[in-house]
Short mmCIF file of C-alpha atoms in Angstrom, two decimals:
data_model
loop_
_atom_site.label_atom_id
_atom_site.label_comp_id
_atom_site.label_asym_id
_atom_site.label_seq_id
_atom_site.Cartn_x
_atom_site.Cartn_y
_atom_site.Cartn_z
CA UNK A 1 -30.02 -27.47 24.55
CA UNK A 2 -31.12 -24.05 24.05
CA UNK A 3 -34.80 -24.98 24.86
CA UNK A 4 -33.60 -26.17 28.22
CA UNK A 5 -31.77 -22.94 28.76
CA UNK A 6 -34.73 -20.50 28.59
CA UNK A 7 -36.14 -21.76 32.26
CA UNK A 8 -32.70 -21.27 34.00
CA UNK A 9 -31.96 -17.91 32.30
CA UNK A 10 -35.31 -16.73 33.37
CA UNK A 11 -34.33 -17.77 36.95
CA UNK A 12 -31.39 -16.07 36.78
CA UNK A 13 -33.38 -12.97 35.01
CA UNK A 14 -35.24 -12.91 38.99
CA UNK A 15 -32.06 -12.65 40.86
CA UNK A 16 -30.86 -8.92 42.11
CA UNK A 17 -27.88 -9.20 40.35
CA UNK A 18 -29.19 -9.85 36.87
CA UNK A 19 -31.82 -7.37 37.02
CA UNK A 20 -30.83 -4.71 34.26
CA UNK A 21 -34.08 -2.58 35.05
CA UNK A 22 -32.99 0.69 35.85
CA UNK A 23 -34.11 2.14 39.75
CA UNK A 24 -33.82 5.48 38.51
CA UNK A 25 -33.41 8.05 35.80
CA UNK A 26 -30.01 9.54 34.98
CA UNK A 27 -29.43 12.71 37.31
CA UNK A 28 -30.34 15.78 35.53
CA UNK A 29 -27.73 18.56 37.07
CA UNK A 30 -29.38 22.11 36.47
CA UNK A 31 -27.40 24.95 36.92
CA UNK A 32 -27.58 27.25 39.76
CA UNK A 33 -31.06 29.39 39.27
CA UNK A 34 -32.04 27.48 36.72
CA UNK A 35 -35.26 26.67 38.68
CA UNK A 36 -36.10 30.16 38.45
CA UNK A 37 -39.53 30.89 37.08
CA UNK A 38 -39.45 31.96 33.81
CA UNK A 39 -41.90 34.28 31.76
CA UNK A 40 -42.97 33.16 29.03
CA UNK A 41 -45.77 35.82 26.35
CA UNK A 42 -49.04 34.66 25.74
CA UNK A 43 -50.89 34.94 22.65
CA UNK A 44 -54.54 33.15 23.16
CA UNK A 45 -55.22 34.56 19.64
CA UNK A 46 -58.53 33.69 17.49
CA UNK A 47 -60.99 30.95 17.45
CA UNK A 48 -59.87 27.63 19.40
CA UNK A 49 -57.12 29.66 20.46
CA UNK A 50 -58.61 31.03 23.86
CA UNK A 51 -59.72 27.08 24.70
CA UNK A 52 -56.21 25.62 24.01
CA UNK A 53 -54.01 28.21 25.46
CA UNK A 54 -56.42 27.86 28.79
CA UNK A 55 -55.98 24.74 28.20
CA UNK A 56 -52.25 24.76 28.98
CA UNK A 57 -52.67 27.10 31.52
CA UNK A 58 -54.06 24.99 33.84
CA UNK A 59 -52.30 21.69 33.27
CA UNK A 60 -48.85 23.99 33.97
CA UNK A 61 -50.36 25.46 37.19
CA UNK A 62 -51.28 21.82 38.12
CA UNK A 63 -47.49 20.76 37.60
CA UNK A 64 -46.14 23.75 39.21
CA UNK A 65 -44.18 24.70 36.47
CA UNK A 66 -41.84 27.06 37.06
CA UNK A 67 -43.21 29.60 34.20
CA UNK A 68 -45.33 32.48 34.38
CA UNK A 69 -47.43 33.75 31.42
CA UNK A 70 -47.74 37.33 30.46
CA UNK A 71 -50.46 37.67 28.28
CA UNK A 72 -51.69 39.96 25.59
CA UNK A 73 -54.67 40.48 23.16
CA UNK A 74 -53.16 40.37 19.59
CA UNK A 75 -56.22 39.17 16.85
CA UNK A 76 -56.16 38.06 13.38
CA UNK A 77 -57.85 41.51 12.09
CA UNK A 78 -55.44 43.63 13.92
CA UNK A 79 -53.00 45.96 11.03
CA UNK A 80 -50.18 44.56 12.84
CA UNK A 81 -48.93 42.79 16.03
CA UNK A 82 -48.72 46.03 18.93
CA UNK A 83 -45.10 46.66 19.61
CA UNK A 84 -45.41 45.62 23.33
CA UNK A 85 -46.08 42.42 22.22
CA UNK A 86 -43.12 42.36 20.43
CA UNK A 87 -40.79 43.75 23.00
CA UNK A 88 -42.47 41.39 25.39
CA UNK A 89 -41.34 38.42 23.15
CA UNK A 90 -37.56 39.89 22.55
CA UNK A 91 -37.63 40.45 26.74
CA UNK A 92 -39.33 36.95 27.07
CA UNK A 93 -37.21 35.14 23.70
CA UNK A 94 -39.87 32.86 24.53
CA UNK A 95 -44.36 32.60 22.92
CA UNK A 96 -46.86 30.18 23.48
CA UNK A 97 -49.55 31.82 20.81
CA UNK A 98 -53.15 30.29 19.93
CA UNK A 99 -54.06 30.29 16.11
CA UNK A 100 -54.39 34.56 14.48
CA UNK A 101 -56.92 34.19 11.50
CA UNK A 102 -56.01 35.85 8.57
CA UNK A 103 -58.19 37.60 6.47
CA UNK A 104 -58.89 36.06 2.60
CA UNK A 105 -57.97 38.49 0.10
CA UNK A 106 -57.99 42.39 0.53
CA UNK A 107 -55.22 44.75 2.17
CA UNK A 108 -54.99 42.45 5.32
CA UNK A 109 -51.31 41.05 6.14
CA UNK A 110 -51.53 38.04 8.09
CA UNK A 111 -50.17 38.65 11.48
CA UNK A 112 -48.60 35.20 11.83
CA UNK A 113 -46.18 35.99 9.17
CA UNK A 114 -45.75 39.08 10.32
CA UNK A 115 -44.83 37.67 13.88
CA UNK A 116 -42.26 35.75 11.94
CA UNK A 117 -40.29 38.58 10.37
CA UNK A 118 -40.36 40.80 13.27
CA UNK A 119 -38.22 38.35 15.38
CA UNK A 120 -36.51 36.34 12.48
CA UNK A 121 -38.59 33.01 13.23
CA UNK A 122 -36.67 30.87 10.26
CA UNK A 123 -36.96 27.44 10.97
CA UNK A 124 -40.68 25.88 11.32
CA UNK A 125 -40.67 22.89 12.88
CA UNK A 126 -43.67 20.43 13.02
CA UNK A 127 -43.17 16.90 14.07
CA UNK A 128 -46.09 14.18 12.91
CA UNK A 129 -46.41 10.85 14.34
CA UNK A 130 -48.55 8.16 15.72
CA UNK A 131 -49.53 8.29 19.47
CA UNK A 132 -49.98 5.17 20.83
CA UNK A 133 -53.42 3.78 21.13
CA UNK A 134 -54.65 6.54 18.28
CA UNK A 135 -55.83 4.30 15.07
CA UNK A 136 -53.94 5.74 11.67
CA UNK A 137 -54.31 4.26 8.66
CA UNK A 138 -50.51 4.48 8.51
CA UNK A 139 -47.94 2.99 11.29
CA UNK A 140 -44.49 3.82 12.37
CA UNK A 141 -44.96 7.52 11.17
CA UNK A 142 -42.14 9.54 12.85
CA UNK A 143 -41.45 12.81 10.43
CA UNK A 144 -40.66 15.71 11.29
CA UNK A 145 -40.81 18.92 8.82
CA UNK A 146 -38.39 21.65 9.03
CA UNK A 147 -39.71 24.70 6.92
CA UNK A 148 -37.63 28.23 5.58
CA UNK A 149 -40.13 30.46 7.49
CA UNK A 150 -39.19 33.61 6.08
CA UNK A 151 -39.26 33.90 2.29
CA UNK A 152 -40.33 32.39 -0.80
CA UNK A 153 -44.07 32.66 -1.57
CA UNK A 154 -44.61 34.33 1.26
CA UNK A 155 -42.72 37.13 0.98
CA UNK A 156 -45.87 38.81 -0.07
CA UNK A 157 -43.85 40.83 -2.89
CA UNK A 158 -47.22 41.44 -4.94
CA UNK A 159 -48.57 44.07 -7.13
CA UNK A 160 -50.90 44.36 -10.23
CA UNK A 161 -49.37 44.76 -13.14
CA UNK A 162 -51.92 46.10 -15.26
CA UNK A 163 -55.87 45.56 -14.62
CA UNK A 164 -56.04 41.60 -14.18
CA UNK A 165 -52.66 41.13 -13.97
CA UNK A 166 -51.85 40.30 -11.21
CA UNK A 167 -47.27 39.22 -10.79
CA UNK A 168 -46.68 37.78 -7.42
CA UNK A 169 -42.63 37.19 -6.15
CA UNK A 170 -40.67 34.02 -4.98
CA UNK A 171 -38.05 35.10 -3.06
CA UNK A 172 -35.15 32.77 -2.40
CA UNK A 173 -32.01 33.14 -0.94
CA UNK A 174 -29.07 31.25 -0.70
CA UNK A 175 -28.67 32.91 2.69
CA UNK A 176 -31.94 32.05 4.40
CA UNK A 177 -31.41 28.41 2.46
CA UNK A 178 -28.02 27.88 3.80
CA UNK A 179 -29.24 28.24 7.52
CA UNK A 180 -32.58 26.16 7.07
CA UNK A 181 -30.47 23.68 5.61
CA UNK A 182 -27.99 23.95 8.60
CA UNK A 183 -31.21 23.64 11.37
CA UNK A 184 -32.18 20.62 9.60
CA UNK A 185 -29.02 18.46 9.33
CA UNK A 186 -27.92 20.05 12.88
CA UNK A 187 -31.42 19.26 14.20
CA UNK A 188 -31.19 15.49 13.11
CA UNK A 189 -27.45 15.29 14.28
CA UNK A 190 -28.58 16.10 17.88
CA UNK A 191 -31.59 13.98 17.62
CA UNK A 192 -30.26 11.07 16.27
CA UNK A 193 -32.00 11.21 13.12
CA UNK A 194 -30.82 9.57 10.44
CA UNK A 195 -31.96 10.79 6.89
CA UNK A 196 -32.97 14.51 5.84
CA UNK A 197 -34.82 14.76 2.01
CA UNK A 198 -34.78 18.29 0.71
CA UNK A 199 -38.53 19.07 -0.72
CA UNK A 200 -38.23 21.04 -4.25
CA UNK A 201 -39.70 21.88 -7.45
CA UNK A 202 -36.49 21.92 -9.50
CA UNK A 203 -37.31 20.87 -12.32
CA UNK A 204 -40.02 23.44 -13.30
CA UNK A 205 -38.31 25.87 -10.93
CA UNK A 206 -34.29 25.90 -11.58
CA UNK A 207 -33.42 29.11 -10.27
CA UNK A 208 -35.21 29.72 -7.10
CA UNK A 209 -36.03 25.94 -6.24
CA UNK A 210 -32.32 25.27 -7.61
CA UNK A 211 -30.36 27.61 -5.31
CA UNK A 212 -32.02 26.24 -2.23
CA UNK A 213 -31.13 22.81 -3.24
CA UNK A 214 -27.72 23.55 -4.02
CA UNK A 215 -27.53 24.92 -0.49
CA UNK A 216 -28.78 22.13 1.24
CA UNK A 217 -26.11 19.60 -0.66
CA UNK A 218 -23.70 21.68 0.59
CA UNK A 219 -24.68 21.67 3.97
CA UNK A 220 -25.11 18.08 3.87
CA UNK A 221 -21.40 17.41 3.23
CA UNK A 222 -20.81 18.63 6.21
CA UNK A 223 -22.73 15.62 7.74
CA UNK A 224 -21.45 12.48 6.68
CA UNK A 225 -23.34 10.49 8.92
CA UNK A 226 -26.86 11.91 7.79
CA UNK A 227 -28.39 10.42 4.35
CA UNK A 228 -29.25 13.08 2.37
CA UNK A 229 -31.68 12.94 -0.37
CA UNK A 230 -34.22 14.87 -2.67
CA UNK A 231 -37.74 14.57 -3.60
CA UNK A 232 -40.18 16.79 -5.89
CA UNK A 233 -42.86 18.28 -4.14
CA UNK A 234 -45.77 16.39 -5.96
CA UNK A 235 -43.88 13.01 -5.74
CA UNK A 236 -43.75 13.77 -2.43
CA UNK A 237 -47.43 14.18 -1.92
CA UNK A 238 -47.62 10.94 -3.57
CA UNK A 239 -45.20 9.21 -1.32
CA UNK A 240 -46.57 10.74 1.76
CA UNK A 241 -49.93 9.22 1.61
CA UNK A 242 -48.70 5.52 0.23
CA UNK A 243 -45.58 5.54 2.41
CA UNK A 244 -44.88 7.78 4.96
CA UNK A 245 -42.76 5.82 6.90
CA UNK A 246 -39.76 6.18 4.98
CA UNK A 247 -39.31 10.02 5.86
CA UNK A 248 -37.26 11.29 8.35
CA UNK A 249 -36.51 14.93 8.63
CA UNK A 250 -37.61 17.30 5.36
CA UNK A 251 -36.51 20.37 4.85
CA UNK A 252 -38.43 22.67 2.68
CA UNK A 253 -38.85 26.39 1.52
CA UNK A 254 -41.71 27.76 2.75
CA UNK A 255 -44.82 27.16 0.61
CA UNK A 256 -44.13 22.85 0.44
CA UNK A 257 -43.50 23.45 3.71
CA UNK A 258 -47.07 24.15 4.52
CA UNK A 259 -48.50 21.99 2.93
CA UNK A 260 -46.67 18.98 3.66
CA UNK A 261 -46.87 19.37 6.90
CA UNK A 262 -50.63 19.76 6.93
CA UNK A 263 -50.31 16.41 4.82
CA UNK A 264 -48.33 14.61 7.05
CA UNK A 265 -50.17 15.88 10.29
CA UNK A 266 -53.48 13.98 8.63
CA UNK A 267 -51.68 11.34 7.99
CA UNK A 268 -50.19 10.46 11.54
CA UNK A 269 -53.40 11.46 13.39
CA UNK A 270 -54.68 15.30 12.22
CA UNK A 271 -54.02 18.54 13.48
CA UNK A 272 -54.95 18.33 16.41
CA UNK A 273 -52.12 16.13 17.94
CA UNK A 274 -49.37 17.59 16.14
CA UNK A 275 -46.85 19.84 18.12
CA UNK A 276 -45.19 22.89 16.52
CA UNK A 277 -43.12 25.96 17.20
CA UNK A 278 -41.22 28.58 15.44
CA UNK A 279 -37.61 29.16 16.41
CA UNK A 280 -34.60 31.60 15.27
CA UNK A 281 -31.31 32.44 16.33
CA UNK A 282 -32.59 34.54 19.67
CA UNK A 283 -36.95 33.98 19.94
CA UNK A 284 -39.33 31.17 20.41
CA UNK A 285 -42.85 30.66 19.32
CA UNK A 286 -44.93 27.64 20.44
CA UNK A 287 -47.95 26.70 19.04
CA UNK A 288 -49.80 23.93 17.29
CA UNK A 289 -47.79 22.59 14.50
CA UNK A 290 -50.42 22.27 11.77
CA UNK A 291 -53.63 24.10 11.84
CA UNK A 292 -55.72 23.70 8.59
CA UNK A 293 -58.25 25.69 9.03
CA UNK A 294 -59.54 24.78 12.55
CA UNK A 295 -58.37 27.72 13.68
CA UNK A 296 -61.56 29.61 13.69
CA UNK A 297 -64.14 26.74 13.38
CA UNK A 298 -67.36 27.98 15.03
CA UNK A 299 -68.75 24.98 16.07
CA UNK A 300 -65.95 24.04 18.81
CA UNK A 301 -65.86 27.43 20.18
CA UNK A 302 -69.30 27.25 21.14
CA UNK A 303 -69.37 23.71 22.29
CA UNK A 304 -66.11 24.12 23.68
CA UNK A 305 -64.46 20.71 22.32
CA UNK A 306 -61.86 21.93 20.94
CA UNK A 307 -58.40 19.92 21.04
CA UNK A 308 -55.89 20.85 23.50
CA UNK A 309 -53.36 17.54 22.80
CA UNK A 310 -51.42 19.50 20.04
CA UNK A 311 -50.74 22.28 21.94
CA UNK A 312 -50.19 20.74 25.17
CA UNK A 313 -47.58 18.59 23.25
CA UNK A 314 -46.23 22.05 21.92
CA UNK A 315 -45.96 23.73 25.19
CA UNK A 316 -44.01 20.02 26.62
CA UNK A 317 -41.61 21.61 23.55
CA UNK A 318 -41.46 24.70 25.19
CA UNK A 319 -40.65 23.33 28.69
CA UNK A 320 -37.50 21.19 26.69
CA UNK A 321 -36.37 24.47 24.69
CA UNK A 322 -36.57 26.19 28.49
CA UNK A 323 -34.44 23.72 29.88
CA UNK A 324 -37.15 21.90 32.11
CA UNK A 325 -36.85 18.32 30.98
CA UNK A 326 -38.60 16.36 33.66
CA UNK A 327 -41.92 19.25 33.35
CA UNK A 328 -42.11 18.63 29.95
CA UNK A 329 -41.46 14.68 29.97
CA UNK A 330 -44.66 14.35 33.00
CA UNK A 331 -46.94 16.32 30.23
CA UNK A 332 -46.06 14.17 27.56
CA UNK A 333 -46.61 11.21 29.24
CA UNK A 334 -49.92 12.12 30.73
CA UNK A 335 -51.15 13.24 27.03
CA UNK A 336 -50.10 9.83 25.64
CA UNK A 337 -51.81 7.70 28.45
CA UNK A 338 -55.12 9.91 28.13
CA UNK A 339 -55.16 9.54 24.29
CA UNK A 340 -53.72 5.73 24.65
CA UNK A 341 -56.97 5.20 27.30
CA UNK A 342 -59.15 5.78 24.99
CA UNK A 343 -61.84 7.26 27.43
CA UNK A 344 -61.31 11.35 27.03
CA UNK A 345 -61.03 12.37 23.59
CA UNK A 346 -62.52 15.50 20.93
CA UNK A 347 -64.65 14.79 18.22
CA UNK A 348 -61.60 15.02 15.87
CA UNK A 349 -60.24 12.24 17.16
CA UNK A 350 -63.95 9.86 17.82
CA UNK A 351 -64.64 10.84 20.71
CA UNK A 352 -66.94 13.25 22.27
CA UNK A 353 -64.79 14.78 25.40
CA UNK A 354 -64.68 18.55 25.76
CA UNK A 355 -61.79 20.40 25.74
CA UNK A 356 -62.10 20.49 29.75
CA UNK A 357 -63.12 17.13 30.20
CA UNK A 358 -60.07 16.23 28.15
CA UNK A 359 -57.41 18.62 30.03
CA UNK A 360 -58.98 17.19 33.91
CA UNK A 361 -58.06 13.81 32.41
CA UNK A 362 -54.06 15.23 31.67
CA UNK A 363 -54.34 16.74 35.02
CA UNK A 364 -55.10 13.47 36.82
CA UNK A 365 -52.60 11.76 34.47
CA UNK A 366 -49.76 13.51 35.72
CA UNK A 367 -48.93 11.66 38.74
#
């Protein structure tokens, strides 16, 4: 009986009244003035930064996206971020940034960390997911790593006690722990995510990581519809490389988040395709989600073969942040089509294409 009904159902499905495929998407109703071009601060940065930010500029121009860039030259060997750059970001509220190289050792502090502190960009978000058509060891990976961005081991509180003995302080506060936990649960709630996992080492750092966990537990009680669990950071790394699909949203202190995000990025396709950003109450800076040392890759710069996909997807996040959702959708769809087609891929994705060839393919796929 059931088998005989299948042909009939197929015939009914072809009738106009039974065709449930929507003819158009749900209309987005902008507020008056939402289409006015928005200024975005642009920091090309070091190494591959100018290549990939230039790629974004080309795509935005091809899309006729309602924004324009205010460009500033900032480099990792500077003593600090120039004041005019800080003021530009405070005025525009949004920045797109290439990577800034951080010198190893010495007395030069990271300009990336300076920027986050100056603007109080307390939440770092990296989305690690499988792209259609890109082969990886694991499937069904869709992890969002939300990392506290302003304290922890990155506080920079170090001094030499006596010659040959250095003390480095890890600072954890209830205020910062609570607000990053709130951001993680709010993100999960707004994006229909089902679970938040807190990453910690409270079995050893009982006071510092213990305070972080206590804050996460308190916030979790306000979101009964979202499952909450905890995992020790070393076990987390092992679980990531063996069963990454078990994770959804992960909330972490500063250092752990950097390690976890780069690990998750490597599992899902590499740092060249993972978008990310840093956000605070008043400002947002969008950049490649996980860098893992490719900022200063001389060969990529000389051959002009840096992968622009991560920053393109980060700029799509930026467009959505600016309330230009249709432009974000077009850009993401075009990038996914190019990756899925497989003809134009940079070396890190198994291809031989240059940055410009990938960009030309994305622009051709926009329409």
